[in-house]
Amino acid sequence: MLMAAQCRKILWPALALVVGCLVTTGMAGNPCCSYPCQNKGVCMTTGPESYVCDCTNLPFYGTHCEHPTLMKRIKLWLRPSTDTMHYLLVEPKLKWLWSIVNSIPFLSRYVMKVIYLLRADMVDSPPQYNSAHHYVTLEAAFNSSYFARALPPVPSDCPTPMGTKGPKELPDVDVLLKKFFTRTTFLPEPMGTSVLFTYFAQHFTHMFFKTDFSRGPGFTWGGHGVDVTHVYGKDKADENKLRSFSGGKFRMQVVHGEEYPMTVGQTGTEMLYPSHVAEENRFALGHSFFGLLPGLFVYSTVWMREHNRVCDILARAHPEWGDEQLFQTAKLVVLGETIKIVIEDYVQHLSSYNYQLLFVPEVLFGEAFQYQNRIMAEFNHLYHWHPLMPTTFDINGTRYAMKDYMFHSEIVFKHGLATMVDAMSKQRAGLMSHHNHGPSTLHVLRDSILHQRELRFQSLNNYRKRFNLPPLTSFEELTGETKMAAELKKLYHDIDAVEMYVGMLVEKRRYRAMFGSSIIEIGGPFSVKGLLSNYICSPQYWKPSTFGGEVGFNLVKTASLQKLFCQNIKGNCPTVSFRVPDFDENEVIDTWDGELGHDEL
């Protein structure tokens, strides 16, 4: 075995950024399976038992890219840990501080700029990997039919599914479902999250989470960003089927005095409905499976109404415009409204921050920021939030079991849109955690775990390190208790062998948060990059003329969840909230068990 002294002496950090030292392992098989390279260093084999860590363009050097440069060392020393930052942002006793920041525009915008840049910088652009290869290829960058990858797949010639750690065969998926995930008693979300939030998450994310299972779980049949195809259809042909070609509007039908989407029979749109659904209840929506649940039908309906409302406003401002220009400009406005609502209502609720998040694309103008995005397979999988779904749905005194709720969008006609929104705002969602998957979603969880294995996802700890989280050192640290930790240890043997999504579901909940730290810190960068890299956020698009002048621009800049519903529902506005009205934050059972320290160097 070569000794460290045999490596080329590193005279200064810049040399180490070019190439790491050659090392032999003495271990049969692919030596990169042990993931010896740190801090995003790239491991490359140089023979059957040797490898090199490439530290090029990284602020780290050394045999394994383990040593930070002087400047990086200072930055790491000054940077609070992710848990410390989370605590400072959510702690109720510090609300006074963030109230001051929120009230000073230039300071609030500066904080938002820092958040944008820090989060987005953690996502590789352009992407280096897809699920076909564990090394860099041109296909990863140019073949957009693949989901990209934040980390490459585990090499297929490794001793274990996670590289070198853990058992040679991963635990039986049905054992995992039975031991850790099946719901016996509904566990409510402790931060007061409503069912209205649950459906927003599902409706919004399925515009870009479109797995092409006909080709495999690593492929997508959609685009790679916020393109509002969940409202307008997957392509031009579908979009045209939904249009009236008059005044720029969607075709709509009137039921009980309210406007709703047309049916499949009336439009010829392709939707996924089981055979037992009556023809008159097969509605034509932007996504093929949004007829699955009434909650998705509610959001599809309100966005189509909003599009038509925007067309009316633009037509008054531009009587010279024809149908096509009205339609295309209204679509841009709806896209802008979507991102505004996602950041300032949806992500605001997700974060539980005392700081008020802002949608201000102009703060990035002049910065080194790329307006392009690729959806990562890991982002797609970590967003499987099915435990948020309750066991039953309570609507104006009527309780529906899931089997009586699925594929029955006509329930919205029975109760009316206002009553549906009010009910969803007042019913609490489920806890995103272990032992809280209802019977209707267990098969989805089963498939998700199997798909991750097929795609050879790396371990949860590898993803934590990739996104600047300290690796977990024990099963007890992962779960925050001892009983489940012991069961997991029997199955996985080593904390470094725990699968990504399995680990995220059993991870202890973060202080005053909906999820554990892994989902928050790994998912956050993908979200920010995907939203702010949208073309309309670029200097070329972000101007009044894009949206039909100041009238359209103001619709985008003043959009909110409340307005979306209240301006598209006749009569009194219902309760519209991602947090149930009876939530009392003083009743949240939470303890801070972190330390106000810094990340280790």
Coordinates of C-alpha atoms in Angstrom, one line a residue:
M1 CA 0.0 0.0 0.0
L2 CA 1.3 3.4 -0.9
M3 CA 2.0 5.7 2.1
A4 CA 0.8 9.2 2.3
A5 CA 4.4 10.4 2.2
Q6 CA 4.6 9.0 -1.4
C7 CA 2.0 11.5 -2.6
R8 CA 3.1 14.6 -4.2
K9 CA 3.8 17.3 -1.6
I10 CA 1.2 20.0 -1.7
L11 CA 3.0 23.3 -1.8
W12 CA -0.2 25.4 -1.6
P13 CA -3.9 24.8 -1.9
A14 CA -4.2 25.8 -5.6
L15 CA -2.2 22.7 -6.6
A16 CA -4.5 20.4 -4.7
L17 CA -7.5 21.9 -6.5
V18 CA -6.0 20.4 -9.7
V19 CA -5.6 16.8 -8.6
G20 CA -5.7 14.7 -5.5
C21 CA -3.1 12.2 -4.4
L22 CA -3.1 8.7 -5.7
V23 CA -4.1 6.2 -3.1
T24 CA -4.5 2.4 -3.0
T25 CA -7.0 0.7 -0.8
G26 CA -6.1 -3.0 -0.7
M27 CA -9.8 -3.7 -1.0
A28 CA -11.2 -5.9 -3.8
G29 CA -13.7 -4.2 -6.0
N30 CA -14.4 -0.6 -6.9
P31 CA -12.3 1.5 -4.4
C32 CA -14.7 4.4 -4.8
C33 CA -17.5 2.4 -3.2
S34 CA -16.3 3.6 0.2
Y35 CA -16.8 7.2 -0.8
P36 CA -13.4 8.4 0.4
C37 CA -13.5 11.8 -1.2
Q38 CA -15.0 14.6 0.9
N39 CA -16.5 18.0 0.3
K40 CA -17.8 17.2 -3.2
G41 CA -14.4 15.8 -4.3
V42 CA -14.8 13.5 -7.3
C43 CA -13.6 9.9 -6.8
M44 CA -12.1 8.3 -10.0
T45 CA -10.6 4.9 -10.1
T46 CA -7.1 4.6 -11.5
G47 CA -6.8 0.8 -11.5
P48 CA -8.7 -2.1 -9.9
E49 CA -7.6 -1.1 -6.3
S50 CA -6.6 2.6 -6.5
Y51 CA -8.4 5.9 -6.9
V52 CA -7.8 9.7 -7.0
C53 CA -9.9 12.4 -5.4
D54 CA -10.2 15.3 -7.8
C55 CA -10.5 18.6 -5.8
T56 CA -10.4 20.9 -8.8
N57 CA -12.3 24.1 -8.4
L58 CA -13.2 23.3 -4.8
P59 CA -12.1 25.4 -1.8
F60 CA -10.6 22.2 -0.3
Y61 CA -7.4 20.3 -0.9
G62 CA -5.6 17.2 0.3
T63 CA -5.6 13.5 -0.5
H64 CA -9.4 13.3 0.1
C65 CA -10.2 17.0 -0.4
E66 CA -10.4 17.2 3.4
H67 CA -8.6 20.4 4.1
P68 CA -10.3 23.8 3.6
T69 CA -8.3 26.7 2.2
L70 CA -7.6 29.6 4.5
M71 CA -10.5 31.6 3.2
K72 CA -12.9 28.7 3.3
R73 CA -11.7 27.9 6.9
I74 CA -12.6 31.4 7.9
K75 CA -16.0 31.2 6.2
L76 CA -16.8 27.9 7.9
W77 CA -15.7 29.3 11.3
L78 CA -18.0 32.3 10.9
R79 CA -21.0 30.4 9.5
P80 CA -23.5 29.2 12.0
S81 CA -24.7 25.6 11.8
T82 CA -27.9 24.9 9.9
D83 CA -29.6 24.0 13.2
T84 CA -28.5 27.2 14.8
M85 CA -29.8 29.2 11.8
H86 CA -33.1 27.4 11.9
Y87 CA -33.4 28.1 15.6
L88 CA -32.7 31.8 15.1
L89 CA -35.4 32.0 12.4
V90 CA -38.2 30.2 14.2
E91 CA -37.7 30.8 17.9
P92 CA -40.8 32.7 19.2
K93 CA -38.7 34.8 21.6
L94 CA -36.9 36.3 18.7
K95 CA -39.9 37.5 16.8
W96 CA -39.2 41.1 17.8
L97 CA -35.9 40.9 16.0
W98 CA -37.4 39.7 12.7
S99 CA -40.2 42.2 13.0
I100 CA -37.6 44.9 12.8
V101 CA -36.0 43.2 9.8
N102 CA -39.3 42.8 8.1
S103 CA -40.2 46.4 8.5
I104 CA -37.0 47.8 6.9
P105 CA -37.3 47.2 3.1
F106 CA -33.6 47.4 2.1
L107 CA -32.6 45.1 5.0
S108 CA -35.4 42.6 4.3
R109 CA -34.4 42.5 0.6
Y110 CA -30.8 41.9 1.5
V111 CA -31.7 38.9 3.7
M112 CA -33.8 37.5 0.9
K113 CA -30.9 38.0 -1.6
V114 CA -28.6 36.0 0.8
I115 CA -31.2 33.2 1.1
Y116 CA -31.6 33.0 -2.7
L117 CA -27.9 32.8 -3.4
L118 CA -26.9 30.5 -0.5
R119 CA -29.7 28.0 -1.3
A120 CA -29.4 28.1 -5.1
D121 CA -25.6 27.8 -5.0
M122 CA -26.0 24.3 -3.5
V123 CA -27.6 22.9 -6.6
D124 CA -25.2 22.0 -9.5
S125 CA -25.9 23.8 -12.7
P126 CA -25.3 22.4 -15.2
P127 CA -26.0 18.9 -13.8
Q128 CA -23.2 16.3 -13.9
Y129 CA -25.1 13.1 -13.3
N130 CA -28.2 11.1 -14.2
S131 CA -29.4 7.6 -13.2
A132 CA -27.7 5.9 -16.2
H133 CA -24.1 6.4 -15.0
H134 CA -22.2 6.9 -11.8
Y135 CA -19.7 9.2 -13.6
V136 CA -19.9 12.5 -15.5
T137 CA -21.4 12.2 -19.0
L138 CA -22.6 14.6 -21.7
E139 CA -25.9 12.8 -21.6
A140 CA -26.5 14.0 -18.0
A141 CA -26.3 17.6 -19.2
F142 CA -28.1 17.3 -22.6
N143 CA -30.6 14.5 -22.3
S144 CA -33.5 16.2 -20.5
S145 CA -35.7 13.1 -20.6
Y146 CA -33.8 12.1 -17.5
F147 CA -34.2 13.5 -14.1
A148 CA -30.8 14.8 -13.1
R149 CA -29.0 13.6 -10.0
A150 CA -27.5 15.6 -7.1
L151 CA -25.3 12.6 -6.3
P152 CA -24.4 9.8 -8.8
P153 CA -25.8 6.3 -8.4
V154 CA -23.9 3.9 -6.2
P155 CA -21.6 1.9 -8.6
S156 CA -23.1 -1.4 -9.5
D157 CA -20.0 -3.3 -8.6
C158 CA -19.9 -2.3 -4.9
P159 CA -20.0 -4.9 -2.1
T160 CA -23.3 -3.6 -0.7
P161 CA -26.2 -1.6 -2.0
M162 CA -24.9 1.5 -0.1
G163 CA -21.3 1.0 -1.2
T164 CA -19.4 -0.8 1.5
K165 CA -21.6 -0.2 4.6
G166 CA -24.6 -2.2 5.7
P167 CA -26.0 -5.6 4.7
K168 CA -25.5 -7.1 1.3
E169 CA -29.3 -7.0 0.8
L170 CA -31.4 -4.1 1.9
P171 CA -34.3 -4.9 4.3
D172 CA -37.5 -6.4 2.8
V173 CA -39.7 -3.4 1.8
D174 CA -42.9 -5.0 3.3
V175 CA -41.1 -5.5 6.6
L176 CA -40.2 -1.8 6.6
L177 CA -43.8 -0.8 5.8
K178 CA -45.2 -3.0 8.6
K179 CA -42.7 -2.0 11.2
F180 CA -42.3 1.7 10.6
F181 CA -44.8 3.3 8.3
T182 CA -48.3 1.8 8.5
R183 CA -50.9 4.2 10.2
T184 CA -52.8 2.7 13.0
T185 CA -53.9 6.0 14.6
F186 CA -53.9 9.3 12.6
L187 CA -51.1 11.6 13.7
P188 CA -52.0 15.3 13.2
E189 CA -49.3 17.7 11.9
P190 CA -48.2 19.6 15.1
M191 CA -47.6 23.0 13.4
G192 CA -51.3 23.3 12.5
T193 CA -50.9 22.6 8.8
S194 CA -54.3 22.4 6.9
V195 CA -55.5 20.0 4.2
L196 CA -55.6 23.1 1.9
F197 CA -51.8 23.1 2.1
T198 CA -51.6 19.4 1.4
Y199 CA -53.4 19.8 -1.9
F200 CA -51.5 22.9 -2.9
A201 CA -48.3 20.9 -2.5
Q202 CA -49.6 18.1 -4.6
H203 CA -51.1 20.3 -7.3
F204 CA -48.1 22.6 -7.6
T205 CA -45.3 20.0 -7.6
H206 CA -46.9 17.7 -10.2
M207 CA -46.3 20.2 -12.9
F208 CA -42.6 19.1 -12.8
F209 CA -42.7 15.8 -11.0
K210 CA -43.8 13.7 -13.9
T211 CA -42.1 10.3 -13.8
D212 CA -42.2 8.4 -17.1
F213 CA -42.7 4.9 -15.7
S214 CA -42.9 3.4 -19.2
R215 CA -39.1 4.1 -19.4
G216 CA -38.2 3.8 -15.8
P217 CA -38.2 5.8 -12.6
G218 CA -35.2 7.8 -13.7
F219 CA -37.1 9.4 -16.6
T220 CA -39.5 12.3 -16.8
W221 CA -42.2 13.1 -19.4
G222 CA -42.5 16.7 -18.3
G223 CA -40.4 19.9 -18.2
H224 CA -37.8 20.8 -15.6
G225 CA -39.4 23.7 -13.8
V226 CA -42.4 25.8 -12.9
D227 CA -44.1 26.0 -16.3
V228 CA -47.8 25.9 -15.2
T229 CA -48.4 22.9 -17.4
H230 CA -50.5 21.6 -14.4
V231 CA -53.1 24.2 -15.4
Y232 CA -52.6 24.5 -19.2
G233 CA -51.8 20.9 -20.2
K234 CA -48.7 18.9 -21.0
D235 CA -48.3 20.3 -24.6
K236 CA -49.8 22.6 -27.2
A237 CA -52.3 20.1 -28.3
D238 CA -53.7 19.6 -24.8
E239 CA -53.7 23.3 -24.2
N240 CA -55.7 24.0 -27.3
K241 CA -58.4 21.5 -26.2
L242 CA -58.9 23.5 -23.0
R243 CA -59.1 26.9 -24.8
S244 CA -62.2 28.7 -26.0
F245 CA -60.3 30.7 -28.6
S246 CA -62.3 33.7 -27.6
G247 CA -61.0 36.5 -25.4
G248 CA -58.0 34.4 -24.5
K249 CA -60.0 32.3 -22.1
F250 CA -60.5 28.7 -21.1
R251 CA -63.7 26.9 -22.0
M252 CA -65.8 26.5 -18.9
Q253 CA -69.2 25.1 -18.0
V254 CA -71.7 26.6 -15.5
V255 CA -72.9 24.2 -12.7
H256 CA -75.1 25.6 -9.9
G257 CA -74.2 29.1 -11.0
E258 CA -70.4 28.5 -10.8
E259 CA -67.8 28.1 -13.5
Y260 CA -66.1 24.7 -13.7
P261 CA -63.8 22.9 -16.2
M262 CA -65.4 21.1 -19.2
T263 CA -65.6 17.3 -19.4
V264 CA -63.3 15.0 -21.3
G265 CA -66.2 14.2 -23.7
Q266 CA -66.6 17.9 -24.5
T267 CA -62.9 18.6 -25.1
G268 CA -61.3 15.3 -26.2
T269 CA -58.6 15.8 -23.5
E270 CA -56.8 12.6 -22.4
M271 CA -57.2 12.0 -18.7
L272 CA -56.6 9.0 -16.4
Y273 CA -60.0 7.9 -15.0
P274 CA -61.0 4.4 -14.0
S275 CA -63.8 2.8 -15.8
H276 CA -66.3 3.2 -13.0
V277 CA -66.2 7.1 -13.3
A278 CA -69.3 8.4 -15.2
E279 CA -68.7 10.3 -18.4
E280 CA -70.2 13.5 -16.9
N281 CA -67.7 13.3 -14.0
R282 CA -64.6 13.0 -16.2
F283 CA -63.3 16.5 -16.2
A284 CA -60.7 18.0 -18.5
L285 CA -57.8 19.3 -16.4
G286 CA -54.2 20.4 -17.0
H287 CA -52.7 17.2 -15.6
S288 CA -53.9 13.7 -16.6
F289 CA -54.5 12.5 -13.0
F290 CA -55.9 15.6 -11.4
G291 CA -59.3 14.0 -11.5
L292 CA -57.9 11.7 -8.8
L293 CA -59.1 13.8 -5.8
P294 CA -61.6 16.6 -5.3
G295 CA -58.9 18.7 -3.7
L296 CA -56.9 18.7 -6.9
F297 CA -60.0 19.6 -8.8
V298 CA -60.5 22.6 -6.5
Y299 CA -57.1 24.0 -7.4
S300 CA -57.5 23.2 -11.1
T301 CA -60.8 25.1 -11.1
V302 CA -59.6 28.1 -9.2
W303 CA -56.6 28.6 -11.5
M304 CA -58.7 28.3 -14.6
R305 CA -61.0 30.9 -13.2
E306 CA -58.1 33.1 -12.4
H307 CA -56.7 32.8 -15.9
N308 CA -60.1 34.0 -17.3
R309 CA -60.3 36.8 -14.7
V310 CA -56.8 38.0 -15.8
C311 CA -57.9 37.9 -19.5
D312 CA -60.8 40.2 -18.7
I313 CA -58.5 42.7 -16.9
L314 CA -56.0 42.6 -19.8
A315 CA -58.8 43.0 -22.4
R316 CA -60.0 46.2 -20.7
A317 CA -56.4 47.6 -20.7
H318 CA -55.7 46.4 -24.3
P319 CA -58.9 46.5 -26.4
E320 CA -56.6 46.2 -29.4
W321 CA -55.3 42.7 -28.5
G322 CA -56.7 39.5 -30.0
D323 CA -57.4 36.1 -28.4
E324 CA -53.8 34.8 -28.8
Q325 CA -52.0 37.7 -27.2
L326 CA -54.6 37.8 -24.3
F327 CA -54.1 34.1 -23.7
Q328 CA -50.3 34.1 -23.8
T329 CA -50.0 37.2 -21.6
A330 CA -52.5 35.9 -19.1
K331 CA -50.5 32.7 -18.9
L332 CA -47.4 34.7 -18.0
V333 CA -49.3 36.5 -15.3
V334 CA -50.6 33.2 -13.9
L335 CA -47.0 31.9 -13.9
G336 CA -45.8 35.0 -12.0
E337 CA -48.7 34.7 -9.5
T338 CA -47.9 31.0 -8.9
I339 CA -44.3 31.7 -8.0
K340 CA -45.3 34.7 -5.8
I341 CA -47.8 32.5 -3.9
V342 CA -45.4 29.6 -3.6
I343 CA -42.7 31.7 -2.0
E344 CA -44.7 34.1 0.2
D345 CA -47.5 31.7 1.3
Y346 CA -46.5 28.1 0.7
V347 CA -42.7 28.2 1.5
Q348 CA -43.4 30.7 4.2
H349 CA -45.7 28.2 5.9
L350 CA -43.2 25.3 5.3
S351 CA -40.4 27.2 6.9
S352 CA -42.3 28.6 9.9
Y353 CA -39.8 31.5 9.8
N354 CA -40.4 34.7 11.7
Y355 CA -38.8 36.4 8.7
Q356 CA -41.3 37.2 6.0
L357 CA -40.1 35.6 2.7
L358 CA -40.3 37.8 -0.4
F359 CA -40.6 37.2 -4.1
V360 CA -38.2 39.9 -5.4
P361 CA -36.3 38.6 -8.5
E362 CA -34.6 42.0 -9.0
V363 CA -32.3 41.5 -6.1
L364 CA -30.4 38.9 -8.1
F365 CA -29.9 41.1 -11.1
G366 CA -26.2 41.7 -11.6
E367 CA -25.3 38.5 -9.6
A368 CA -23.8 35.4 -11.1
F369 CA -27.0 33.5 -11.3
Q370 CA -28.1 31.0 -14.0
Y371 CA -31.7 31.1 -15.3
Q372 CA -31.9 27.4 -16.0
N373 CA -33.0 24.4 -14.0
R374 CA -33.1 20.6 -14.0
I375 CA -35.3 18.6 -11.7
M376 CA -33.3 16.1 -9.6
A377 CA -34.5 12.6 -9.0
E378 CA -33.8 13.1 -5.3
F379 CA -36.1 16.1 -5.2
N380 CA -38.8 14.1 -6.8
H381 CA -38.5 11.4 -4.2
L382 CA -38.1 13.4 -1.0
Y383 CA -41.4 15.3 -2.0
H384 CA -43.5 12.1 -1.5
W385 CA -45.5 13.6 1.4
H386 CA -48.4 11.2 1.5
P387 CA -48.5 11.1 5.4
L388 CA -50.0 14.6 5.1
M389 CA -53.2 13.1 3.8
P390 CA -55.8 12.5 6.5
T391 CA -57.7 9.2 6.9
T392 CA -61.1 10.9 6.2
F393 CA -62.2 14.2 4.8
D394 CA -64.7 16.4 6.7
I395 CA -66.7 18.7 4.5
N396 CA -69.5 20.8 6.1
G397 CA -70.5 18.0 8.5
T398 CA -70.1 15.2 6.0
R399 CA -67.3 12.7 6.5
Y400 CA -65.8 10.9 3.5
A401 CA -63.5 7.9 3.7
M402 CA -60.7 7.9 1.2
K403 CA -62.4 5.2 -0.9
D404 CA -65.5 7.4 -1.2
Y405 CA -63.4 10.5 -1.9
M406 CA -61.0 9.3 -4.7
F407 CA -62.2 9.8 -8.2
H408 CA -65.3 11.8 -7.1
S409 CA -64.6 15.3 -8.1
E410 CA -68.4 15.8 -8.4
I411 CA -68.2 16.2 -4.6
V412 CA -67.2 19.8 -5.3
F413 CA -70.5 20.4 -7.1
K414 CA -72.4 19.0 -4.2
H415 CA -70.8 21.3 -1.6
G416 CA -69.7 24.2 -3.7
L417 CA -66.2 25.6 -4.1
A418 CA -66.4 28.0 -1.1
T419 CA -67.5 25.2 1.2
M420 CA -64.7 22.9 0.0
V421 CA -62.0 25.6 0.5
D422 CA -63.4 26.5 3.9
A423 CA -63.4 22.8 5.0
M424 CA -59.9 22.1 3.7
S425 CA -58.6 25.2 5.5
K426 CA -60.1 24.0 8.8
Q427 CA -59.1 20.3 8.7
R428 CA -55.6 19.4 10.0
A429 CA -53.2 17.5 7.8
G430 CA -51.2 14.5 9.0
L431 CA -47.7 14.5 10.4
M432 CA -45.0 13.8 7.8
S433 CA -43.3 11.0 9.8
H434 CA -43.2 7.3 10.4
H435 CA -46.3 5.2 11.3
N436 CA -48.6 7.7 9.5
H437 CA -49.1 6.3 6.0
G438 CA -52.8 5.6 5.3
P439 CA -53.8 2.4 3.6
S440 CA -54.5 4.2 0.3
T441 CA -50.9 5.5 0.0
L442 CA -48.8 2.6 1.3
H443 CA -48.4 1.1 -2.1
V444 CA -47.0 4.5 -3.3
L445 CA -44.4 4.4 -0.5
R446 CA -43.6 0.8 -1.3
D447 CA -43.0 1.7 -5.0
S448 CA -41.0 4.8 -3.9
I449 CA -38.5 2.7 -1.8
L450 CA -38.2 0.1 -4.6
H451 CA -37.6 2.8 -7.2
Q452 CA -34.9 4.4 -5.1
R453 CA -33.2 1.0 -4.9
E454 CA -33.5 0.6 -8.7
L455 CA -31.9 4.0 -9.1
R456 CA -29.2 3.2 -6.6
F457 CA -29.6 6.3 -4.4
Q458 CA -26.7 6.9 -2.0
S459 CA -27.3 6.8 1.8
L460 CA -29.0 9.5 3.8
N461 CA -25.7 10.4 5.4
N462 CA -24.1 11.0 2.0
Y463 CA -26.9 13.3 1.1
R464 CA -26.6 15.1 4.4
K465 CA -22.9 15.7 3.8
R466 CA -23.6 16.9 0.2
F467 CA -26.0 19.6 1.6
N468 CA -23.8 20.8 4.4
L469 CA -25.5 18.8 7.2
P470 CA -23.4 16.9 9.7
P471 CA -23.6 13.1 9.2
L472 CA -25.7 11.2 11.7
T473 CA -23.6 9.2 14.1
S474 CA -26.2 6.8 15.5
F475 CA -29.6 5.4 14.9
E476 CA -30.7 7.1 18.2
E477 CA -29.6 10.5 16.8
L478 CA -31.6 9.8 13.7
T479 CA -34.9 8.9 15.4
G480 CA -34.6 10.7 18.7
E481 CA -35.6 7.6 20.6
T482 CA -34.4 4.1 21.3
K483 CA -37.0 1.5 20.3
M484 CA -37.3 2.3 16.7
A485 CA -33.6 3.0 16.5
A486 CA -32.9 -0.5 17.7
E487 CA -35.1 -2.1 15.1
L488 CA -33.5 0.0 12.3
K489 CA -30.1 -1.1 13.5
K490 CA -31.0 -4.7 13.2
L491 CA -32.1 -4.2 9.6
Y492 CA -29.4 -1.7 8.4
H493 CA -26.5 -2.6 10.7
D494 CA -24.7 0.8 10.1
I495 CA -26.1 4.3 10.2
D496 CA -24.2 5.0 7.0
A497 CA -26.3 2.4 5.2
V498 CA -29.8 3.9 5.9
E499 CA -31.6 4.7 2.7
M500 CA -32.4 8.3 1.9
Y501 CA -36.2 8.4 1.9
V502 CA -36.5 5.8 4.7
G503 CA -34.2 7.8 6.8
M504 CA -36.1 11.0 6.1
L505 CA -39.4 9.5 7.2
V506 CA -38.1 8.1 10.5
E507 CA -36.0 11.2 11.3
K508 CA -37.0 13.1 14.4
R509 CA -38.8 16.3 13.7
R510 CA -36.9 19.5 13.8
Y511 CA -37.6 22.2 16.4
R512 CA -40.8 24.0 15.4
A513 CA -40.8 22.5 11.9
M514 CA -43.0 20.2 9.8
F515 CA -40.1 17.8 9.0
G516 CA -36.7 16.6 10.1
S517 CA -33.6 18.6 9.2
S518 CA -32.8 16.4 6.1
I519 CA -36.0 17.1 4.1
I520 CA -35.7 20.8 5.0
E521 CA -32.0 21.3 4.2
I522 CA -31.9 19.0 1.1
G523 CA -35.2 20.1 -0.4
G524 CA -34.8 23.8 0.3
P525 CA -32.0 24.4 -2.3
F526 CA -33.9 22.6 -5.0
S527 CA -37.0 24.7 -4.3
V528 CA -35.2 28.0 -4.4
K529 CA -33.2 27.2 -7.5
G530 CA -36.3 25.9 -9.3
L531 CA -38.4 29.0 -8.5
L532 CA -35.8 31.8 -9.0
S533 CA -34.2 30.3 -12.1
N534 CA -37.5 30.6 -14.0
Y535 CA -37.2 32.7 -17.1
I536 CA -39.8 35.3 -15.9
C537 CA -37.4 36.1 -13.0
S538 CA -34.6 37.1 -15.4
P539 CA -33.9 40.7 -16.2
Q540 CA -35.1 40.1 -19.8
Y541 CA -38.6 39.0 -18.6
W542 CA -39.1 40.8 -15.2
K543 CA -40.6 44.0 -16.5
P544 CA -44.2 45.4 -17.0
S545 CA -44.3 44.8 -20.8
T546 CA -44.0 41.1 -20.2
F547 CA -47.2 41.0 -18.3
G548 CA -49.3 43.5 -20.3
G549 CA -48.1 46.6 -18.6
E550 CA -48.3 47.8 -15.0
V551 CA -51.8 46.4 -14.7
G552 CA -50.6 42.8 -15.3
F553 CA -47.3 43.4 -13.4
N554 CA -49.2 44.5 -10.4
L555 CA -51.4 41.4 -10.5
V556 CA -48.2 39.3 -10.1
K557 CA -46.6 41.5 -7.5
T558 CA -49.7 41.6 -5.3
A559 CA -50.8 38.0 -5.7
S560 CA -51.6 35.9 -2.6
L561 CA -53.4 32.7 -1.7
Q562 CA -56.2 34.7 -0.2
K563 CA -56.7 36.7 -3.3
L564 CA -56.5 33.7 -5.6
F565 CA -59.6 32.2 -3.9
C566 CA -61.5 35.3 -2.8
Q567 CA -61.4 36.9 -6.2
N568 CA -62.7 33.8 -7.9
I569 CA -65.5 32.8 -5.6
K570 CA -68.9 34.5 -5.6
G571 CA -70.2 35.9 -2.3
N572 CA -68.4 35.9 1.0
C573 CA -64.9 34.6 0.9
P574 CA -64.4 31.4 2.9
T575 CA -61.6 30.7 5.3
V576 CA -58.4 30.4 3.2
S577 CA -55.4 29.3 5.2
F578 CA -52.5 26.8 5.1
R579 CA -52.7 26.8 8.9
V580 CA -56.0 25.7 10.7
P581 CA -57.7 28.7 12.4
D582 CA -57.8 27.0 15.8
F583 CA -54.0 26.5 15.9
D584 CA -52.3 27.8 19.0
E585 CA -48.5 28.0 18.6
N586 CA -48.2 28.0 22.4
E587 CA -49.5 24.5 22.4
V588 CA -46.8 23.1 20.2
I589 CA -44.9 20.5 22.1
D590 CA -41.3 21.3 21.2
T591 CA -37.9 21.4 22.9
W592 CA -34.7 22.9 21.5
D593 CA -32.0 20.2 21.9
G594 CA -29.4 21.7 19.7
E595 CA -26.4 23.8 20.5
L596 CA -25.7 27.3 19.3
G597 CA -22.4 26.2 17.7
H598 CA -20.7 26.3 14.4
D599 CA -20.2 23.7 11.7
E600 CA -17.1 21.6 12.2
L601 CA -14.2 22.4 9.9

